[in-house]
mmCIF file of C-alpha atoms in Angstrom:
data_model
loop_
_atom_site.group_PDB
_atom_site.id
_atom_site.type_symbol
_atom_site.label_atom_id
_atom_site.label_comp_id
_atom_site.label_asym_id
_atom_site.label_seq_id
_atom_site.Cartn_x
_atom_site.Cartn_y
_atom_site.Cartn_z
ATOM 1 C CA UNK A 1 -100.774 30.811 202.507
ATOM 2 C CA UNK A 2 -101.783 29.922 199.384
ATOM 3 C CA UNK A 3 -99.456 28.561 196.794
ATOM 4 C CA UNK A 4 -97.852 30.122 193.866
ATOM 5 C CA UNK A 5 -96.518 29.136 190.671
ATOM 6 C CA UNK A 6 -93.974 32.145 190.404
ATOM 7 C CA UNK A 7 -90.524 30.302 192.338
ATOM 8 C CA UNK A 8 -88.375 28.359 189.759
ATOM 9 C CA UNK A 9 -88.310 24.483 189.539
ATOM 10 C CA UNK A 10 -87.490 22.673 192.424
ATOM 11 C CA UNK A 11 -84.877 19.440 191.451
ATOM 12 C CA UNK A 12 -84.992 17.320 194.756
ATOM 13 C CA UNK A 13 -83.495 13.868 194.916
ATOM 14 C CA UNK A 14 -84.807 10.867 193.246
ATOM 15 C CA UNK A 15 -86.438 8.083 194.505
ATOM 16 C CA UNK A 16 -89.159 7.747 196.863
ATOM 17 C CA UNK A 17 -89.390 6.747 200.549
ATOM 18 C CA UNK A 18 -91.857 3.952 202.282
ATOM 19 C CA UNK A 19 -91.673 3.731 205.988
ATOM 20 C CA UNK A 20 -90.796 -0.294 207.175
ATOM 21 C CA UNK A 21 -92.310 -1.013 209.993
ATOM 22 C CA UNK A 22 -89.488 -3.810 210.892
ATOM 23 C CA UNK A 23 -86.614 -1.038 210.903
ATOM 24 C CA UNK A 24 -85.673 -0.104 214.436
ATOM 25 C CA UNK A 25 -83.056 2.104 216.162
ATOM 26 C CA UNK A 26 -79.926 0.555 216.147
ATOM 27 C CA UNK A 27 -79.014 -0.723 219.284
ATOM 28 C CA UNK A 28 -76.328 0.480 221.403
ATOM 29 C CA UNK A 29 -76.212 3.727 219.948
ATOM 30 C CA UNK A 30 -79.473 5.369 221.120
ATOM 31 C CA UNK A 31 -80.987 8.487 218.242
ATOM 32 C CA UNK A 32 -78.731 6.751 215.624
ATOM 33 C CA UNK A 33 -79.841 5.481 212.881
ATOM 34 C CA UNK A 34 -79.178 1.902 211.764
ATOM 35 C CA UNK A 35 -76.571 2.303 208.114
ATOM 36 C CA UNK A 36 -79.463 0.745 206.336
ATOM 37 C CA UNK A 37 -81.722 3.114 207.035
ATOM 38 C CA UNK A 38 -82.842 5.257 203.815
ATOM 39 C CA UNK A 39 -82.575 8.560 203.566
ATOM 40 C CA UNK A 40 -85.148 11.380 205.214
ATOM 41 C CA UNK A 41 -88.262 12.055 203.814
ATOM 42 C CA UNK A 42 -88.790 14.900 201.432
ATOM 43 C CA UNK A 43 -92.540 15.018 202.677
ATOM 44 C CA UNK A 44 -95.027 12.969 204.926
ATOM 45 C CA UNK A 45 -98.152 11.611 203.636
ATOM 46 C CA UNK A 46 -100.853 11.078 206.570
ATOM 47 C CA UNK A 47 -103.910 9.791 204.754
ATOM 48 C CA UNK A 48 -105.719 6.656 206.656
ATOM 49 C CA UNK A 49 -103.578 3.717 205.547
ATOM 50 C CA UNK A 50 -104.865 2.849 201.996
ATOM 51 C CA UNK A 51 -105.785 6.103 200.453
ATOM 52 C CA UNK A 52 -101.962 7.336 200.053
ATOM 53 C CA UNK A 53 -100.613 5.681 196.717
ATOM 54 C CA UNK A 54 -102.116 8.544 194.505
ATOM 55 C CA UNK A 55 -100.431 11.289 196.304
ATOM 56 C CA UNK A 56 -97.286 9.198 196.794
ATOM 57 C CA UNK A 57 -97.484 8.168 192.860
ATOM 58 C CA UNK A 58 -97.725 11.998 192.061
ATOM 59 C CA UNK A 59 -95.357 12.914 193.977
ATOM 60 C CA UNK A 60 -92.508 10.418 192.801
ATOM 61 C CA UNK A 61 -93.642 12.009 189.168
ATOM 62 C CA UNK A 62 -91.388 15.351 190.856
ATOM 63 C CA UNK A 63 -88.611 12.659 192.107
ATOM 64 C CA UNK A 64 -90.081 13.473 195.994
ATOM 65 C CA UNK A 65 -89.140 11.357 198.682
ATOM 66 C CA UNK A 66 -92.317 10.375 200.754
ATOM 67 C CA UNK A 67 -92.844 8.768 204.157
ATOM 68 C CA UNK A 68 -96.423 7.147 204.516
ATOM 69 C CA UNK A 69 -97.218 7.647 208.127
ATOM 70 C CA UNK A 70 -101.592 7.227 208.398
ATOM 71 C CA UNK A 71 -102.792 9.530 211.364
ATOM 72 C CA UNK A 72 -106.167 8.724 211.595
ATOM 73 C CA UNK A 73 -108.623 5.756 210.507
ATOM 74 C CA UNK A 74 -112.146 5.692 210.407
ATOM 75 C CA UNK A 75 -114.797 3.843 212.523
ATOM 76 C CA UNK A 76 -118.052 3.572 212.978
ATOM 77 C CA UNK A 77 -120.206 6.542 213.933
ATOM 78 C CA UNK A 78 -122.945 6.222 216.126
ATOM 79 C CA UNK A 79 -125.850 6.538 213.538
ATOM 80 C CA UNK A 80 -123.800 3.989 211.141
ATOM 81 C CA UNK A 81 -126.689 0.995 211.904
ATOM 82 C CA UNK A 82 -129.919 3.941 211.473
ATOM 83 C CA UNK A 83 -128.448 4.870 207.820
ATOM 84 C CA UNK A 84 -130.277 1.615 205.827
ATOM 85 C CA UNK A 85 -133.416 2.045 207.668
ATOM 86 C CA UNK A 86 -133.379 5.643 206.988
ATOM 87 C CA UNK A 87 -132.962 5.145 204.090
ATOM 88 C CA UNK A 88 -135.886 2.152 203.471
ATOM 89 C CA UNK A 89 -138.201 3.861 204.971
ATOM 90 C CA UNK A 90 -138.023 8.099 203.679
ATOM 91 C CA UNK A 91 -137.902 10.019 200.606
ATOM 92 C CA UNK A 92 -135.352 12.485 200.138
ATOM 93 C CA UNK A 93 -134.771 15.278 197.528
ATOM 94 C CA UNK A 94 -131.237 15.134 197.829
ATOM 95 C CA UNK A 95 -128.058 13.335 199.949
ATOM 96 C CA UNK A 96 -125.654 15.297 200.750
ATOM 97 C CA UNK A 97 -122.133 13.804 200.735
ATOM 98 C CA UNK A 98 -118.828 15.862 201.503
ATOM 99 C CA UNK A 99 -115.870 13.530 201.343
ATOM 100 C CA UNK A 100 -114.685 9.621 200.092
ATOM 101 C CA UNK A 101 -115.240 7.836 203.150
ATOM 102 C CA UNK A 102 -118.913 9.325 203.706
ATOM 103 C CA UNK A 103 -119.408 8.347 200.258
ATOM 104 C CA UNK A 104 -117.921 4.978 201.005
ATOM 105 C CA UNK A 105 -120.215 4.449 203.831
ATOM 106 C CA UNK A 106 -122.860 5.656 202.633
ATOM 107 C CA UNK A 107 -123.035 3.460 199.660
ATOM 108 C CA UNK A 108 -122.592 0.558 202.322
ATOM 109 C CA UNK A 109 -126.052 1.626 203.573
ATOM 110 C CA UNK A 110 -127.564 2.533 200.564
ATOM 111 C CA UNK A 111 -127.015 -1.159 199.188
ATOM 112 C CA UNK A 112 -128.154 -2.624 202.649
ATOM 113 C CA UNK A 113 -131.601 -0.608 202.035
ATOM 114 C CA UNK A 114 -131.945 -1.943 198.397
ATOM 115 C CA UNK A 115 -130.355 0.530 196.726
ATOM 116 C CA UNK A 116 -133.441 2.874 196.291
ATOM 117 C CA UNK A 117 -133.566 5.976 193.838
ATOM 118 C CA UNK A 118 -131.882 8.670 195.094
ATOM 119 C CA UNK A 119 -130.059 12.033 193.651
ATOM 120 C CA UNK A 120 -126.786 12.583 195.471
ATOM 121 C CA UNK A 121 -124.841 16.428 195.880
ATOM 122 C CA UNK A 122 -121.182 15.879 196.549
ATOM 123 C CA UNK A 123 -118.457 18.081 197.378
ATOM 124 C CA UNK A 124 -114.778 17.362 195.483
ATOM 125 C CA UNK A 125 -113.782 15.212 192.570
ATOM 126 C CA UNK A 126 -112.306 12.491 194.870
ATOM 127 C CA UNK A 127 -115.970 11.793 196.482
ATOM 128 C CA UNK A 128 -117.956 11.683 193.286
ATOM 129 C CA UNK A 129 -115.322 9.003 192.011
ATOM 130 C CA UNK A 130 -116.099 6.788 194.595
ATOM 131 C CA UNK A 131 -120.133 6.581 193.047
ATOM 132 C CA UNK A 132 -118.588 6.295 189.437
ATOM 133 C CA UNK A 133 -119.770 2.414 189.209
ATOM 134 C CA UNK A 134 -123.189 3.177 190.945
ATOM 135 C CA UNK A 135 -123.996 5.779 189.073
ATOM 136 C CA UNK A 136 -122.904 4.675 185.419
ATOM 137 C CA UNK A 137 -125.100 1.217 186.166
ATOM 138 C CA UNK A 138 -127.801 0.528 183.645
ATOM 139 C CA UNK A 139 -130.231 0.873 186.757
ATOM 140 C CA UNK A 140 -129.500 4.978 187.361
ATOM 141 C CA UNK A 141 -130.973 4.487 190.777
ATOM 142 C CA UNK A 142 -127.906 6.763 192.197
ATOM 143 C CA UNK A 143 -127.571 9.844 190.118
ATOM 144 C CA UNK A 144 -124.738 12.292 191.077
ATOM 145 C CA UNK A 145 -127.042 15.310 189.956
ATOM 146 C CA UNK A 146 -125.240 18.274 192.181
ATOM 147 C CA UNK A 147 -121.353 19.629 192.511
ATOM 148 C CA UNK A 148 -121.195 22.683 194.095
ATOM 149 C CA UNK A 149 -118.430 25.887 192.132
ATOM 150 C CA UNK A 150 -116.231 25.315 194.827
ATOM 151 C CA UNK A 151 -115.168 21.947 196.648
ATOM 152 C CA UNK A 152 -116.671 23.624 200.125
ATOM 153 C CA UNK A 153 -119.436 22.685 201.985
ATOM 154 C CA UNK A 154 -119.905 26.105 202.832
ATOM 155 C CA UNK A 155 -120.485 26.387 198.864
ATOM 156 C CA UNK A 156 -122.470 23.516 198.611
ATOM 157 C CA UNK A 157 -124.665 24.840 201.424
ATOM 158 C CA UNK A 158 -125.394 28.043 199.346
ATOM 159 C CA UNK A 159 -125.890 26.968 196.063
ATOM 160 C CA UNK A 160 -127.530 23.337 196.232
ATOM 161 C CA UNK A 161 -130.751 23.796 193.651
ATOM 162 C CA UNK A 162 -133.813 23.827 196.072
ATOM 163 C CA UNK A 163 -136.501 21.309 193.833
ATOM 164 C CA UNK A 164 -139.552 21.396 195.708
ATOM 165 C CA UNK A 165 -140.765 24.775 196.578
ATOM 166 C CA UNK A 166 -142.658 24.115 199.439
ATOM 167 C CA UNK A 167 -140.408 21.635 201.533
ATOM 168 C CA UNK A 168 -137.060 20.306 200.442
ATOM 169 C CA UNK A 169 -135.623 17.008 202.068
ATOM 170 C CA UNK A 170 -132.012 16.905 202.789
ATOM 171 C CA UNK A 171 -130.154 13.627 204.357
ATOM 172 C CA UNK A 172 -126.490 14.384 205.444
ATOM 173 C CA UNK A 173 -124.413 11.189 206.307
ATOM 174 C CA UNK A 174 -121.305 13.037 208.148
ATOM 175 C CA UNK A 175 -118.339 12.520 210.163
ATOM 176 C CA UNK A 176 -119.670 12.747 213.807
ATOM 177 C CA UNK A 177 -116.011 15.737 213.911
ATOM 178 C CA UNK A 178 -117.600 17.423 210.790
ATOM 179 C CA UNK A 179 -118.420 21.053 211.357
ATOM 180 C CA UNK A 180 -122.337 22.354 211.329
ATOM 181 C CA UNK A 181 -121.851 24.746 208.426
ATOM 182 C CA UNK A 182 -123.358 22.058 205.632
ATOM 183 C CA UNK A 183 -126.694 21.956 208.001
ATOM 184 C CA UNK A 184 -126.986 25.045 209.161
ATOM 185 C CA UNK A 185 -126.782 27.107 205.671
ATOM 186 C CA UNK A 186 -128.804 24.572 204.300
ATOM 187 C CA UNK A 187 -131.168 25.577 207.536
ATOM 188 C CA UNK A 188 -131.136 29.192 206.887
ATOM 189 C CA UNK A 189 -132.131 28.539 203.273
ATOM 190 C CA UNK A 190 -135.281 26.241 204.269
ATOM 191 C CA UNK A 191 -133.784 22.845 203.340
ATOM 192 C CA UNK A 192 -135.196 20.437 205.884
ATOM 193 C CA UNK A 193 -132.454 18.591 207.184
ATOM 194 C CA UNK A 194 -131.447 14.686 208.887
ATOM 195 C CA UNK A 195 -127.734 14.721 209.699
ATOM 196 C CA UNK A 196 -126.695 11.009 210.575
ATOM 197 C CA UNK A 197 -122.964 10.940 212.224
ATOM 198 C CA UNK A 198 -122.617 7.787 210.112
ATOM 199 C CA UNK A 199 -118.800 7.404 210.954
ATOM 200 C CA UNK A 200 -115.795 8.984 212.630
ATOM 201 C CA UNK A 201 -111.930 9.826 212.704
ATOM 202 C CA UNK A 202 -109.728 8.525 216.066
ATOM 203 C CA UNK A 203 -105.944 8.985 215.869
ATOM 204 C CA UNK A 204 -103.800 6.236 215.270
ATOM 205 C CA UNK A 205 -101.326 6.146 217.987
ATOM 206 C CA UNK A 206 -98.702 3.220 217.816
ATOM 207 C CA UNK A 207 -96.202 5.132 216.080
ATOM 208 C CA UNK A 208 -92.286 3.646 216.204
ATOM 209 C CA UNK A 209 -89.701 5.478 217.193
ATOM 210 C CA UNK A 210 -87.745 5.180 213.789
ATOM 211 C CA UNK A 211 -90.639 6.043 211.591
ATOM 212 C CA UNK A 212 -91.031 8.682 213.834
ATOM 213 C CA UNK A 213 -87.857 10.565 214.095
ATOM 214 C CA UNK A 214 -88.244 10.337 210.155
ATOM 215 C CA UNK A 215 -91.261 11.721 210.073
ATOM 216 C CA UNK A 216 -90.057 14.795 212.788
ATOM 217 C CA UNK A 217 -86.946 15.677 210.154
ATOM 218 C CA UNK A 218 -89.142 15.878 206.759
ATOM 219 C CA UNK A 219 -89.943 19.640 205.944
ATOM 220 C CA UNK A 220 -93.104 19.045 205.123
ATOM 221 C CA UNK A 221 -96.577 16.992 205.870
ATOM 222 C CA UNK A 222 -99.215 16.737 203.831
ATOM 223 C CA UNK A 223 -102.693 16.198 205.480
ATOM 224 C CA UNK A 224 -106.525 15.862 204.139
ATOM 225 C CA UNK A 225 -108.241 16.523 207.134
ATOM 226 C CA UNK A 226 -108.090 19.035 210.206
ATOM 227 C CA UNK A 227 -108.371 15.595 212.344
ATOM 228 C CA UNK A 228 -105.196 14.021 210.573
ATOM 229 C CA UNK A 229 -103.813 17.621 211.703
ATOM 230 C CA UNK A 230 -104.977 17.498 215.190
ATOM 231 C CA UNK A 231 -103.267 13.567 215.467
ATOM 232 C CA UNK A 232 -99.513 15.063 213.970
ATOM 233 C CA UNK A 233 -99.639 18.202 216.460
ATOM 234 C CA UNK A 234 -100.274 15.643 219.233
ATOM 235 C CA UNK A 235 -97.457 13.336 217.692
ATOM 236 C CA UNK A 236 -95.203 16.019 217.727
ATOM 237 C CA UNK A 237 -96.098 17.762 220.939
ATOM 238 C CA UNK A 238 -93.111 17.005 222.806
ATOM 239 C CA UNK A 239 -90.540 17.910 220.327
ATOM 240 C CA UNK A 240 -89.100 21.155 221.415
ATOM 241 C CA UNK A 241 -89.298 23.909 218.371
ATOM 242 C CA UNK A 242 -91.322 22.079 215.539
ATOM 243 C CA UNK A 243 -92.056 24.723 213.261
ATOM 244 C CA UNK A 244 -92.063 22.826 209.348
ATOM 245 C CA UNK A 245 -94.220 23.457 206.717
ATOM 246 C CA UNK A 246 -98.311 21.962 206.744
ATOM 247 C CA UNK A 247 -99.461 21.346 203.030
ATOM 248 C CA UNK A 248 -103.482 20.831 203.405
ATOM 249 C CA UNK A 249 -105.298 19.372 200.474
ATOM 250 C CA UNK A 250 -107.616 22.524 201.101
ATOM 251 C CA UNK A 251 -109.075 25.886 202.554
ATOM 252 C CA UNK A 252 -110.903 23.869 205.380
ATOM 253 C CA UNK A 253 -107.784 22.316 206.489
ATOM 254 C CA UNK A 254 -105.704 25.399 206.371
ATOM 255 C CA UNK A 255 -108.264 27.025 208.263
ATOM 256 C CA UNK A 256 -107.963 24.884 210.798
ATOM 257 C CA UNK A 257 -104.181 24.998 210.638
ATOM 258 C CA UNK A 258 -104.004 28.773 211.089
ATOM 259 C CA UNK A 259 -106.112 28.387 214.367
ATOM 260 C CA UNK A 260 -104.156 25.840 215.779
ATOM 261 C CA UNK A 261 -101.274 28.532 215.564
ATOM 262 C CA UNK A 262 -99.218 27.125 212.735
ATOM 263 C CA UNK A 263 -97.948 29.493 210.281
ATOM 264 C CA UNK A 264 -95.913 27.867 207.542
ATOM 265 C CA UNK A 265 -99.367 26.843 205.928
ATOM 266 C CA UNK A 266 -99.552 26.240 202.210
ATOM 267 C CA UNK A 267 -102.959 25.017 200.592
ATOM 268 C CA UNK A 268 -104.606 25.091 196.781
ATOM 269 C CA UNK A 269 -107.500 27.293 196.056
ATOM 270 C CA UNK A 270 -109.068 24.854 194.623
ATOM 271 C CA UNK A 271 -109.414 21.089 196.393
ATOM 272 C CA UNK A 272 -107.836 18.082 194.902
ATOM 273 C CA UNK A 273 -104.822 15.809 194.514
ATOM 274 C CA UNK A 274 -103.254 18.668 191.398
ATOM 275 C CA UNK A 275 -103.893 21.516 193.762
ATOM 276 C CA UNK A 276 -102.455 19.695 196.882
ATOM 277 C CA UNK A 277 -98.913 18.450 195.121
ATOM 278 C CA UNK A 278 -98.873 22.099 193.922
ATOM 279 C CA UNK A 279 -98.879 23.080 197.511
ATOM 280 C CA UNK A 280 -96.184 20.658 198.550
ATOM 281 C CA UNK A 281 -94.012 21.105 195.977
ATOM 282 C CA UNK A 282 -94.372 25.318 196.393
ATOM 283 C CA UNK A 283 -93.255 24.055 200.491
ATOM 284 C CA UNK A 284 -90.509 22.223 199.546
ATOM 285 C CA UNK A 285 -89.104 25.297 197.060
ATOM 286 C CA UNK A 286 -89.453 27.645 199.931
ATOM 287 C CA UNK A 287 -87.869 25.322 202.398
ATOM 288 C CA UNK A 288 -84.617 24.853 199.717
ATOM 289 C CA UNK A 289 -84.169 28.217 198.737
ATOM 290 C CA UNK A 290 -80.779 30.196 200.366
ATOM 291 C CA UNK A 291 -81.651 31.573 203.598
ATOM 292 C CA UNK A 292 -80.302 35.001 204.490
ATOM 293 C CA UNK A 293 -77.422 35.184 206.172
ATOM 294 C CA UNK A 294 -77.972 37.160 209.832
ATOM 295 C CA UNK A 295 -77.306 40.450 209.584
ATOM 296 C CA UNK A 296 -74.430 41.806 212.482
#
């Protein structure tokens, strides 16, 4: 569901939570935590390790308590090495790039190949950011020419400008888990397309038990990505009843989240880090408000 502004304020504790990796149970008293142990998490923030201290710095702005717990980190995809040469060696009318880390990587290649001129289309505010240096240079051989209405590659597929009437080049460095929706409307319309997998998502799976039991007891996570989604659900497989709130930074996540069964789902109609802390704190309200007592 989508969230609304219409609750009252919500006035959770102060102070904000980091996970410590050196914390452990305390032992002799198995499931107990150790007295020093802070308090529980408000929210968890699942971003790759790294790309958190936005959402947590937002968040503290509303006095939330947040665990950092990454789910995922990125590797390399198995067209990662073909991206410079690609790149050297064709013309494109446009790149197509639909999140940080593809911009991240693909700016990795693009220097490799000698930074040649090309005219980039991304999706979100967060992946044009990452070309800010590039494309402010005195050189303007990167121009960010192309943001589609709405931060959705299904929106970018239908409304990227077509500049050559006869045949239009697209190059699509992706996430090798990315969806064929970008490609495939782009297809339909007559773009001519090279998709490169130029990196992926696997799940990061050493996890202690402390951080985890913290993590478990928070009403609400936050994730970015139906991968970092996938990697929690796993996490939390074998915990009997797990039915908290999901916070996705957007429709494409929540998507995801609805067909994976969840239904405490709360996402911004528009993408980004306002929209997304929106959606959190609209979970959190929900979560603190009275419940109804059962009826006899």
């Amino acid at each position: 569901m989508a969230f609304s502004s219409s609750l009252g304020p919500f006035l959770p504790p102060s102070g904000t939570f980091r996970a410590h990796p050196t914390r452990r149970l305390q032992a002799g008293a198995p499931g107990r935590l150790a007295a020093s142990s802070p308090p529980p998490p408000d929210v968890v923030v699942t971003r790759e390790r790294g790309k958190n201290a936005k959402l947590i710095a937002a968040l503290e702005k509303h006095n939330i308590h947040s665990l950092e717990l990454p789910l995922i980190k990125h590797v390399e995809g198995p067209d990662t090495d073909r991206l410079s040469d690609v790149l050297r060696n064709d013309k494109f009318d446009w790149i197509t790039i639909t999140s940080p880390e593809a911009a991240a990587v693909f700016l990795q290649g693009w220097k490799a190949a000698g930074s040649p001129k090309v005219r980039v289309a991304v999706v979100g505010e967060g992946t044009a950011r990452v070309f800010d240096e590039v494309s402010q240079s005195d050189d303007q051989s990167l121009e960010v020419a192309f943001s589609p209405s709405k931060a959705m590659g299904k929106v970018l597929a239908s409304e990227l400008p077509r500049s050559n009437e006869n045949r239009c080049k697209v190059l699509y460095p992706a996430s090798a888990k990315a969806g064929h929706e970008i490609q495939d409307g782009l297809s339909e319309r007559g773009f001519d397309v090279m998709r490169l997998n130029t990196y992926t998502t696997v799940p990061v799976e050493d996890v202690e038990p402390l951080t985890l039991n913290l993590a478990i007891s928070a009403p609400v996570v936050a994730v970015a990505s139906p991968s970092a989604l996938r990697a929690w659900l796993n996490l939390v497989s074998k915990v009997d009843n797990w039915n908290n709130s999901v916070a996705c930074i957007g429709e494409t996540t929540a998507s995801a989240a609805k067909k994976l069964g969840l239904e405490s789902i709360y996402y911004p109609t528009t993408p980004g880090l306002e929209g997304w802390v929106e959606s959190i704190l609209e979970a959190l309200r929900v979560y603190r408000q009275p419940k109804e007592a059962p009826k006899c």
